[in-house]
Amino acid sequence: IGQRSLVFEDLRALFVGLPPAEHMAVWHGDQQPLLVSTGGHLAQEDFNSQSFQGAAMDSMLGFKQMLVVKFGSLFNAWRRALDTDHNGLVSQKDFSEVSRGLGVKKVKAIWSALDSNGRGSITLSDLDEETAEAFGEFERLLLEKYGSTKVGWRTAFDVRDFRGCGLKRFATQCRALGYSGDPMRLFELLVPDPYRHYLAYEDLWEDLNPNEFEVKASLANSTDRS
């Protein structure tokens, strides 16, 4: 309250989607930061502006900006818009259809930048290597310890089934799990809205049977009583 200047931490949300090593370069004006928001009036105005649309059509940075503004994070954009069948791969055909639907014009140029090896498909790592590596380690640790992502999530992160895990608990449990990176940065990369303070299982994985865990728990309780 009463603060008349801005410091680096005040604008931390602007750096979602950029590797930590690039944050200070952006802060000092060497690069254009990613725009970050979901639903704020400023973000929507930016998204609709002619200059922003031009950037989204002309460059990889602009394309990523558009995804972050529209979906809250690159991870959420990958899950909700690009890899909709959740098989970890997106073909050129599917990418082109989605991109054109989002208003991107120079689809071939952006695809070529993403699929630099000419494989014909891309992964999350091609879109954002930092996010792919961070989430990959988190998922691997969860599977190694609990056997499934759902059991691990409900056992360690959402114990009381509140349908969400706050930042503080998420960070604590990531450390307990043995996650080697910064849990707060991981949370920032995964959350579908930079202004939301919790993560749900459905933000990270497809929940094919939302009642599965509850059914198993009920059966276990019934067995214990018999």
PDB file of C-alpha atoms in Angstrom:
ATOM      1  CA  ILE A   1       0.000   0.000   0.000  1.00  0.00           C
ATOM      2  CA  GLY A   2       1.412   3.387  -0.924  1.00  0.00           C
ATOM      3  CA  GLN A   3       4.169   1.825  -3.030  1.00  0.00           C
ATOM      4  CA  ARG A   4       5.198   4.214  -5.809  1.00  0.00           C
ATOM      5  CA  SER A   5       7.568   2.005  -7.749  1.00  0.00           C
ATOM      6  CA  LEU A   6       7.716  -1.468  -9.245  1.00  0.00           C
ATOM      7  CA  VAL A   7      10.247  -4.160  -8.497  1.00  0.00           C
ATOM      8  CA  PHE A   8      11.017  -7.423 -10.306  1.00  0.00           C
ATOM      9  CA  GLU A   9       8.689  -9.519  -8.096  1.00  0.00           C
ATOM     10  CA  ASP A  10       5.713  -7.226  -8.817  1.00  0.00           C
ATOM     11  CA  LEU A  11       5.833  -8.318 -12.456  1.00  0.00           C
ATOM     12  CA  ARG A  12       6.738 -11.970 -11.917  1.00  0.00           C
ATOM     13  CA  ALA A  13       3.542 -13.169 -13.620  1.00  0.00           C
ATOM     14  CA  LEU A  14       4.724 -11.640 -16.886  1.00  0.00           C
ATOM     15  CA  PHE A  15       7.494 -14.214 -17.138  1.00  0.00           C
ATOM     16  CA  VAL A  16       5.331 -17.352 -17.189  1.00  0.00           C
ATOM     17  CA  GLY A  17       6.414 -19.386 -20.192  1.00  0.00           C
ATOM     18  CA  LEU A  18       9.960 -18.032 -20.265  1.00  0.00           C
ATOM     19  CA  PRO A  19      12.942 -19.975 -18.888  1.00  0.00           C
ATOM     20  CA  PRO A  20      14.247 -18.469 -15.618  1.00  0.00           C
ATOM     21  CA  ALA A  21      17.544 -17.634 -17.307  1.00  0.00           C
ATOM     22  CA  GLU A  22      15.725 -15.190 -19.584  1.00  0.00           C
ATOM     23  CA  HIS A  23      13.777 -13.363 -16.865  1.00  0.00           C
ATOM     24  CA  MET A  24      16.385 -10.725 -16.116  1.00  0.00           C
ATOM     25  CA  ALA A  25      17.014 -10.122 -19.820  1.00  0.00           C
ATOM     26  CA  VAL A  26      13.329  -9.374 -20.269  1.00  0.00           C
ATOM     27  CA  TRP A  27      13.282  -7.214 -17.133  1.00  0.00           C
ATOM     28  CA  HIS A  28      16.112  -5.083 -18.515  1.00  0.00           C
ATOM     29  CA  GLY A  29      14.427  -4.704 -21.875  1.00  0.00           C
ATOM     30  CA  ASP A  30      16.380  -7.149 -24.015  1.00  0.00           C
ATOM     31  CA  GLN A  31      13.283  -9.142 -25.011  1.00  0.00           C
ATOM     32  CA  GLN A  32       9.527  -8.736 -25.062  1.00  0.00           C
ATOM     33  CA  PRO A  33       7.923 -10.629 -22.148  1.00  0.00           C
ATOM     34  CA  LEU A  34       5.011 -12.986 -22.546  1.00  0.00           C
ATOM     35  CA  LEU A  35       1.648 -11.464 -21.797  1.00  0.00           C
ATOM     36  CA  VAL A  36      -0.063 -13.429 -19.055  1.00  0.00           C
ATOM     37  CA  SER A  37      -3.672 -13.432 -17.934  1.00  0.00           C
ATOM     38  CA  THR A  38      -6.964 -15.211 -18.456  1.00  0.00           C
ATOM     39  CA  GLY A  39     -10.020 -13.093 -18.704  1.00  0.00           C
ATOM     40  CA  GLY A  40      -8.629  -9.767 -17.498  1.00  0.00           C
ATOM     41  CA  HIS A  41      -9.807  -6.750 -19.494  1.00  0.00           C
ATOM     42  CA  LEU A  42      -6.248  -5.688 -20.313  1.00  0.00           C
ATOM     43  CA  ALA A  43      -5.328  -9.121 -21.611  1.00  0.00           C
ATOM     44  CA  GLN A  44      -8.449  -9.342 -23.766  1.00  0.00           C
ATOM     45  CA  GLU A  45      -7.820  -5.891 -25.195  1.00  0.00           C
ATOM     46  CA  ASP A  46      -4.245  -6.896 -25.976  1.00  0.00           C
ATOM     47  CA  PHE A  47      -5.442 -10.090 -27.617  1.00  0.00           C
ATOM     48  CA  ASN A  48      -7.931  -8.212 -29.804  1.00  0.00           C
ATOM     49  CA  SER A  49      -5.539  -5.412 -30.754  1.00  0.00           C
ATOM     50  CA  GLN A  50      -4.175  -5.272 -34.298  1.00  0.00           C
ATOM     51  CA  SER A  51      -0.565  -5.145 -33.122  1.00  0.00           C
ATOM     52  CA  PHE A  52      -1.004  -8.192 -30.894  1.00  0.00           C
ATOM     53  CA  GLN A  53      -2.726 -10.188 -33.605  1.00  0.00           C
ATOM     54  CA  GLY A  54       0.113  -9.296 -35.968  1.00  0.00           C
ATOM     55  CA  ALA A  55       2.673 -10.583 -33.479  1.00  0.00           C
ATOM     56  CA  ALA A  56       0.737 -13.809 -33.010  1.00  0.00           C
ATOM     57  CA  MET A  57       0.720 -14.373 -36.770  1.00  0.00           C
ATOM     58  CA  ASP A  58       4.320 -13.460 -37.448  1.00  0.00           C
ATOM     59  CA  SER A  59       6.535 -15.017 -34.764  1.00  0.00           C
ATOM     60  CA  MET A  60       6.989 -17.888 -32.367  1.00  0.00           C
ATOM     61  CA  LEU A  61       7.041 -15.451 -29.450  1.00  0.00           C
ATOM     62  CA  GLY A  62       3.771 -13.940 -30.581  1.00  0.00           C
ATOM     63  CA  PHE A  63       2.247 -17.392 -30.990  1.00  0.00           C
ATOM     64  CA  LYS A  64       3.234 -18.326 -27.422  1.00  0.00           C
ATOM     65  CA  GLN A  65       1.927 -14.996 -26.154  1.00  0.00           C
ATOM     66  CA  MET A  66      -1.424 -15.716 -27.722  1.00  0.00           C
ATOM     67  CA  LEU A  67      -1.558 -19.200 -26.158  1.00  0.00           C
ATOM     68  CA  VAL A  68      -0.715 -17.880 -22.687  1.00  0.00           C
ATOM     69  CA  VAL A  69      -3.275 -15.072 -22.918  1.00  0.00           C
ATOM     70  CA  LYS A  70      -5.984 -17.426 -24.142  1.00  0.00           C
ATOM     71  CA  PHE A  71      -5.246 -20.515 -22.018  1.00  0.00           C
ATOM     72  CA  GLY A  72      -3.384 -19.176 -18.974  1.00  0.00           C
ATOM     73  CA  SER A  73      -0.219 -21.226 -19.502  1.00  0.00           C
ATOM     74  CA  LEU A  74       1.550 -23.096 -22.262  1.00  0.00           C
ATOM     75  CA  PHE A  75       0.908 -26.363 -20.442  1.00  0.00           C
ATOM     76  CA  ASN A  76      -2.831 -25.720 -20.387  1.00  0.00           C
ATOM     77  CA  ALA A  77      -2.763 -24.670 -24.042  1.00  0.00           C
ATOM     78  CA  TRP A  78      -1.021 -27.933 -24.905  1.00  0.00           C
ATOM     79  CA  ARG A  79      -3.600 -30.027 -23.064  1.00  0.00           C
ATOM     80  CA  ARG A  80      -6.775 -28.128 -23.952  1.00  0.00           C
ATOM     81  CA  ALA A  81      -6.088 -26.993 -27.505  1.00  0.00           C
ATOM     82  CA  LEU A  82      -3.245 -28.951 -29.089  1.00  0.00           C
ATOM     83  CA  ASP A  83      -2.913 -32.440 -27.568  1.00  0.00           C
ATOM     84  CA  THR A  84      -6.624 -32.946 -27.059  1.00  0.00           C
ATOM     85  CA  ASP A  85      -6.429 -36.742 -27.225  1.00  0.00           C
ATOM     86  CA  HIS A  86      -3.630 -36.702 -24.600  1.00  0.00           C
ATOM     87  CA  ASN A  87      -1.280 -39.052 -26.421  1.00  0.00           C
ATOM     88  CA  GLY A  88       1.699 -36.710 -26.106  1.00  0.00           C
ATOM     89  CA  LEU A  89       1.979 -35.980 -29.832  1.00  0.00           C
ATOM     90  CA  VAL A  90       0.438 -33.409 -32.161  1.00  0.00           C
ATOM     91  CA  SER A  91       0.553 -33.924 -35.929  1.00  0.00           C
ATOM     92  CA  GLN A  92       1.100 -31.134 -38.422  1.00  0.00           C
ATOM     93  CA  LYS A  93      -2.458 -31.512 -39.679  1.00  0.00           C
ATOM     94  CA  ASP A  94      -3.987 -31.157 -36.216  1.00  0.00           C
ATOM     95  CA  PHE A  95      -1.662 -28.290 -35.309  1.00  0.00           C
ATOM     96  CA  SER A  96      -2.574 -26.419 -38.481  1.00  0.00           C
ATOM     97  CA  GLU A  97      -6.302 -26.800 -37.901  1.00  0.00           C
ATOM     98  CA  VAL A  98      -6.082 -25.613 -34.311  1.00  0.00           C
ATOM     99  CA  SER A  99      -3.772 -22.706 -35.130  1.00  0.00           C
ATOM    100  CA  ARG A 100      -5.958 -21.428 -37.944  1.00  0.00           C
ATOM    101  CA  GLY A 101      -8.937 -21.676 -35.641  1.00  0.00           C
ATOM    102  CA  LEU A 102      -7.072 -19.436 -33.187  1.00  0.00           C
ATOM    103  CA  GLY A 103      -6.465 -16.843 -35.899  1.00  0.00           C
ATOM    104  CA  VAL A 104      -2.837 -17.653 -36.713  1.00  0.00           C
ATOM    105  CA  LYS A 105      -1.904 -16.926 -40.335  1.00  0.00           C
ATOM    106  CA  LYS A 106       1.725 -18.024 -40.691  1.00  0.00           C
ATOM    107  CA  VAL A 107       1.049 -21.557 -39.535  1.00  0.00           C
ATOM    108  CA  LYS A 108       3.705 -23.209 -41.732  1.00  0.00           C
ATOM    109  CA  ALA A 109       6.479 -20.948 -40.448  1.00  0.00           C
ATOM    110  CA  ILE A 110       5.564 -21.594 -36.809  1.00  0.00           C
ATOM    111  CA  TRP A 111       5.267 -25.327 -37.441  1.00  0.00           C
ATOM    112  CA  SER A 112       8.702 -25.398 -39.071  1.00  0.00           C
ATOM    113  CA  ALA A 113      10.183 -23.687 -36.021  1.00  0.00           C
ATOM    114  CA  LEU A 114       8.544 -26.199 -33.682  1.00  0.00           C
ATOM    115  CA  ASP A 115       9.262 -29.290 -35.788  1.00  0.00           C
ATOM    116  CA  SER A 116      12.838 -28.322 -36.630  1.00  0.00           C
ATOM    117  CA  ASN A 117      13.838 -31.978 -37.198  1.00  0.00           C
ATOM    118  CA  GLY A 118      11.020 -32.641 -39.650  1.00  0.00           C
ATOM    119  CA  ARG A 119       9.492 -35.513 -37.661  1.00  0.00           C
ATOM    120  CA  GLY A 120       5.962 -34.635 -38.691  1.00  0.00           C
ATOM    121  CA  SER A 121       4.761 -34.331 -35.115  1.00  0.00           C
ATOM    122  CA  ILE A 122       5.643 -32.302 -32.033  1.00  0.00           C
ATOM    123  CA  THR A 123       5.671 -32.878 -28.282  1.00  0.00           C
ATOM    124  CA  LEU A 124       5.261 -30.559 -25.311  1.00  0.00           C
ATOM    125  CA  SER A 125       9.048 -30.283 -25.214  1.00  0.00           C
ATOM    126  CA  ASP A 126       9.022 -28.698 -28.685  1.00  0.00           C
ATOM    127  CA  LEU A 127       6.541 -26.088 -27.483  1.00  0.00           C
ATOM    128  CA  ASP A 128       8.237 -25.414 -24.142  1.00  0.00           C
ATOM    129  CA  GLU A 129      11.198 -27.495 -23.003  1.00  0.00           C
ATOM    130  CA  GLU A 130      11.214 -26.129 -19.437  1.00  0.00           C
ATOM    131  CA  THR A 131       7.587 -27.103 -18.842  1.00  0.00           C
ATOM    132  CA  ALA A 132       8.054 -30.553 -20.389  1.00  0.00           C
ATOM    133  CA  GLU A 133      11.106 -31.362 -18.266  1.00  0.00           C
ATOM    134  CA  ALA A 134       9.593 -30.038 -15.029  1.00  0.00           C
ATOM    135  CA  PHE A 135       6.270 -31.828 -15.452  1.00  0.00           C
ATOM    136  CA  GLY A 136       8.008 -34.974 -16.694  1.00  0.00           C
ATOM    137  CA  GLU A 137      10.085 -35.255 -13.528  1.00  0.00           C
ATOM    138  CA  PHE A 138       7.073 -34.532 -11.314  1.00  0.00           C
ATOM    139  CA  GLU A 139       4.945 -37.175 -13.045  1.00  0.00           C
ATOM    140  CA  ARG A 140       7.746 -39.755 -12.983  1.00  0.00           C
ATOM    141  CA  LEU A 141       8.313 -39.293  -9.241  1.00  0.00           C
ATOM    142  CA  LEU A 142       4.599 -39.604  -8.552  1.00  0.00           C
ATOM    143  CA  LEU A 143       4.354 -42.835 -10.549  1.00  0.00           C
ATOM    144  CA  GLU A 144       7.470 -44.328  -8.974  1.00  0.00           C
ATOM    145  CA  LYS A 145       6.202 -43.737  -5.439  1.00  0.00           C
ATOM    146  CA  TYR A 146       2.466 -44.384  -5.774  1.00  0.00           C
ATOM    147  CA  GLY A 147       1.997 -46.449  -8.930  1.00  0.00           C
ATOM    148  CA  SER A 148      -0.522 -44.064 -10.478  1.00  0.00           C
ATOM    149  CA  THR A 149      -0.938 -40.332 -10.777  1.00  0.00           C
ATOM    150  CA  LYS A 150      -4.437 -40.391  -9.277  1.00  0.00           C
ATOM    151  CA  VAL A 151      -3.462 -42.364  -6.175  1.00  0.00           C
ATOM    152  CA  GLY A 152      -0.405 -40.181  -5.715  1.00  0.00           C
ATOM    153  CA  TRP A 153      -2.356 -36.963  -6.117  1.00  0.00           C
ATOM    154  CA  ARG A 154      -5.116 -37.983  -3.721  1.00  0.00           C
ATOM    155  CA  THR A 155      -2.648 -39.429  -1.207  1.00  0.00           C
ATOM    156  CA  ALA A 156      -0.133 -36.596  -1.072  1.00  0.00           C
ATOM    157  CA  PHE A 157      -1.609 -33.475  -2.649  1.00  0.00           C
ATOM    158  CA  ASP A 158      -5.393 -33.536  -2.246  1.00  0.00           C
ATOM    159  CA  VAL A 159      -5.797 -35.713   0.841  1.00  0.00           C
ATOM    160  CA  ARG A 160      -9.185 -34.342   1.872  1.00  0.00           C
ATOM    161  CA  ASP A 161     -10.561 -34.423  -1.672  1.00  0.00           C
ATOM    162  CA  PHE A 162     -11.080 -30.669  -1.882  1.00  0.00           C
ATOM    163  CA  ARG A 163     -10.690 -30.965  -5.673  1.00  0.00           C
ATOM    164  CA  GLY A 164      -7.601 -28.820  -5.450  1.00  0.00           C
ATOM    165  CA  CYS A 165      -4.164 -28.384  -3.890  1.00  0.00           C
ATOM    166  CA  GLY A 166      -2.935 -24.963  -2.793  1.00  0.00           C
ATOM    167  CA  LEU A 167       0.502 -23.616  -3.577  1.00  0.00           C
ATOM    168  CA  LYS A 168       1.900 -24.100  -0.061  1.00  0.00           C
ATOM    169  CA  ARG A 169       0.941 -27.762   0.167  1.00  0.00           C
ATOM    170  CA  PHE A 170       1.957 -28.374  -3.423  1.00  0.00           C
ATOM    171  CA  ALA A 171       5.449 -27.033  -2.726  1.00  0.00           C
ATOM    172  CA  THR A 172       5.777 -29.035   0.498  1.00  0.00           C
ATOM    173  CA  GLN A 173       4.707 -32.300  -1.106  1.00  0.00           C
ATOM    174  CA  CYS A 174       6.896 -31.781  -4.162  1.00  0.00           C
ATOM    175  CA  ARG A 175       9.916 -31.495  -1.886  1.00  0.00           C
ATOM    176  CA  ALA A 176       8.824 -34.597   0.040  1.00  0.00           C
ATOM    177  CA  LEU A 177       8.485 -36.417  -3.266  1.00  0.00           C
ATOM    178  CA  GLY A 178      12.069 -35.574  -4.140  1.00  0.00           C
ATOM    179  CA  TYR A 179      11.386 -33.067  -6.899  1.00  0.00           C
ATOM    180  CA  SER A 180      14.719 -31.450  -7.772  1.00  0.00           C
ATOM    181  CA  GLY A 181      13.443 -28.183  -9.212  1.00  0.00           C
ATOM    182  CA  ASP A 182      11.654 -25.188  -7.739  1.00  0.00           C
ATOM    183  CA  PRO A 183       8.117 -26.324  -6.781  1.00  0.00           C
ATOM    184  CA  MET A 184       6.779 -22.776  -6.997  1.00  0.00           C
ATOM    185  CA  ARG A 185       8.078 -22.457 -10.546  1.00  0.00           C
ATOM    186  CA  LEU A 186       6.500 -25.827 -11.394  1.00  0.00           C
ATOM    187  CA  PHE A 187       3.170 -24.622 -10.002  1.00  0.00           C
ATOM    188  CA  GLU A 188       3.487 -21.447 -12.074  1.00  0.00           C
ATOM    189  CA  LEU A 189       4.124 -23.433 -15.242  1.00  0.00           C
ATOM    190  CA  LEU A 190       1.182 -25.799 -14.717  1.00  0.00           C
ATOM    191  CA  VAL A 191      -1.639 -23.681 -13.292  1.00  0.00           C
ATOM    192  CA  PRO A 192      -4.234 -22.839 -15.992  1.00  0.00           C
ATOM    193  CA  ASP A 193      -4.776 -19.331 -14.630  1.00  0.00           C
ATOM    194  CA  PRO A 194      -1.871 -17.293 -13.205  1.00  0.00           C
ATOM    195  CA  TYR A 195      -4.249 -15.735 -10.682  1.00  0.00           C
ATOM    196  CA  ARG A 196      -5.557 -19.056  -9.376  1.00  0.00           C
ATOM    197  CA  HIS A 197      -3.926 -20.359  -6.210  1.00  0.00           C
ATOM    198  CA  TYR A 198      -4.613 -24.078  -6.497  1.00  0.00           C
ATOM    199  CA  LEU A 199      -4.137 -26.995  -8.873  1.00  0.00           C
ATOM    200  CA  ALA A 200      -6.664 -29.752  -9.496  1.00  0.00           C
ATOM    201  CA  TYR A 201      -5.963 -33.252 -10.763  1.00  0.00           C
ATOM    202  CA  GLU A 202      -7.887 -32.461 -13.923  1.00  0.00           C
ATOM    203  CA  ASP A 203      -5.515 -29.558 -14.642  1.00  0.00           C
ATOM    204  CA  LEU A 204      -2.675 -32.044 -15.060  1.00  0.00           C
ATOM    205  CA  TRP A 205      -4.175 -35.308 -16.294  1.00  0.00           C
ATOM    206  CA  GLU A 206      -7.344 -36.557 -17.947  1.00  0.00           C
ATOM    207  CA  ASP A 207      -9.675 -38.028 -15.335  1.00  0.00           C
ATOM    208  CA  LEU A 208     -11.491 -40.789 -17.225  1.00  0.00           C
ATOM    209  CA  ASN A 209     -13.370 -41.947 -14.132  1.00  0.00           C
ATOM    210  CA  PRO A 210     -13.816 -39.148 -11.558  1.00  0.00           C
ATOM    211  CA  ASN A 211     -15.569 -41.550  -9.155  1.00  0.00           C
ATOM    212  CA  GLU A 212     -12.933 -44.293  -9.278  1.00  0.00           C
ATOM    213  CA  PHE A 213     -11.013 -43.169  -6.209  1.00  0.00           C
ATOM    214  CA  GLU A 214     -14.163 -42.636  -4.159  1.00  0.00           C
ATOM    215  CA  VAL A 215     -15.482 -46.082  -5.100  1.00  0.00           C
ATOM    216  CA  LYS A 216     -12.249 -47.765  -4.031  1.00  0.00           C
ATOM    217  CA  ALA A 217     -12.233 -45.812  -0.785  1.00  0.00           C
ATOM    218  CA  SER A 218     -15.836 -46.795  -0.056  1.00  0.00           C
ATOM    219  CA  LEU A 219     -15.101 -50.462  -0.709  1.00  0.00           C
ATOM    220  CA  ALA A 220     -12.082 -50.313   1.577  1.00  0.00           C
ATOM    221  CA  ASN A 221     -14.138 -48.757   4.355  1.00  0.00           C
ATOM    222  CA  SER A 222     -16.826 -51.375   3.894  1.00  0.00           C
ATOM    223  CA  THR A 223     -14.262 -54.167   4.147  1.00  0.00           C
ATOM    224  CA  ASP A 224     -12.790 -52.668   7.298  1.00  0.00           C
ATOM    225  CA  ARG A 225     -16.224 -52.662   8.968  1.00  0.00           C
ATOM    226  CA  SER A 226     -17.028 -56.274   8.051  1.00  0.00           C
TER     227      SER A 226
END
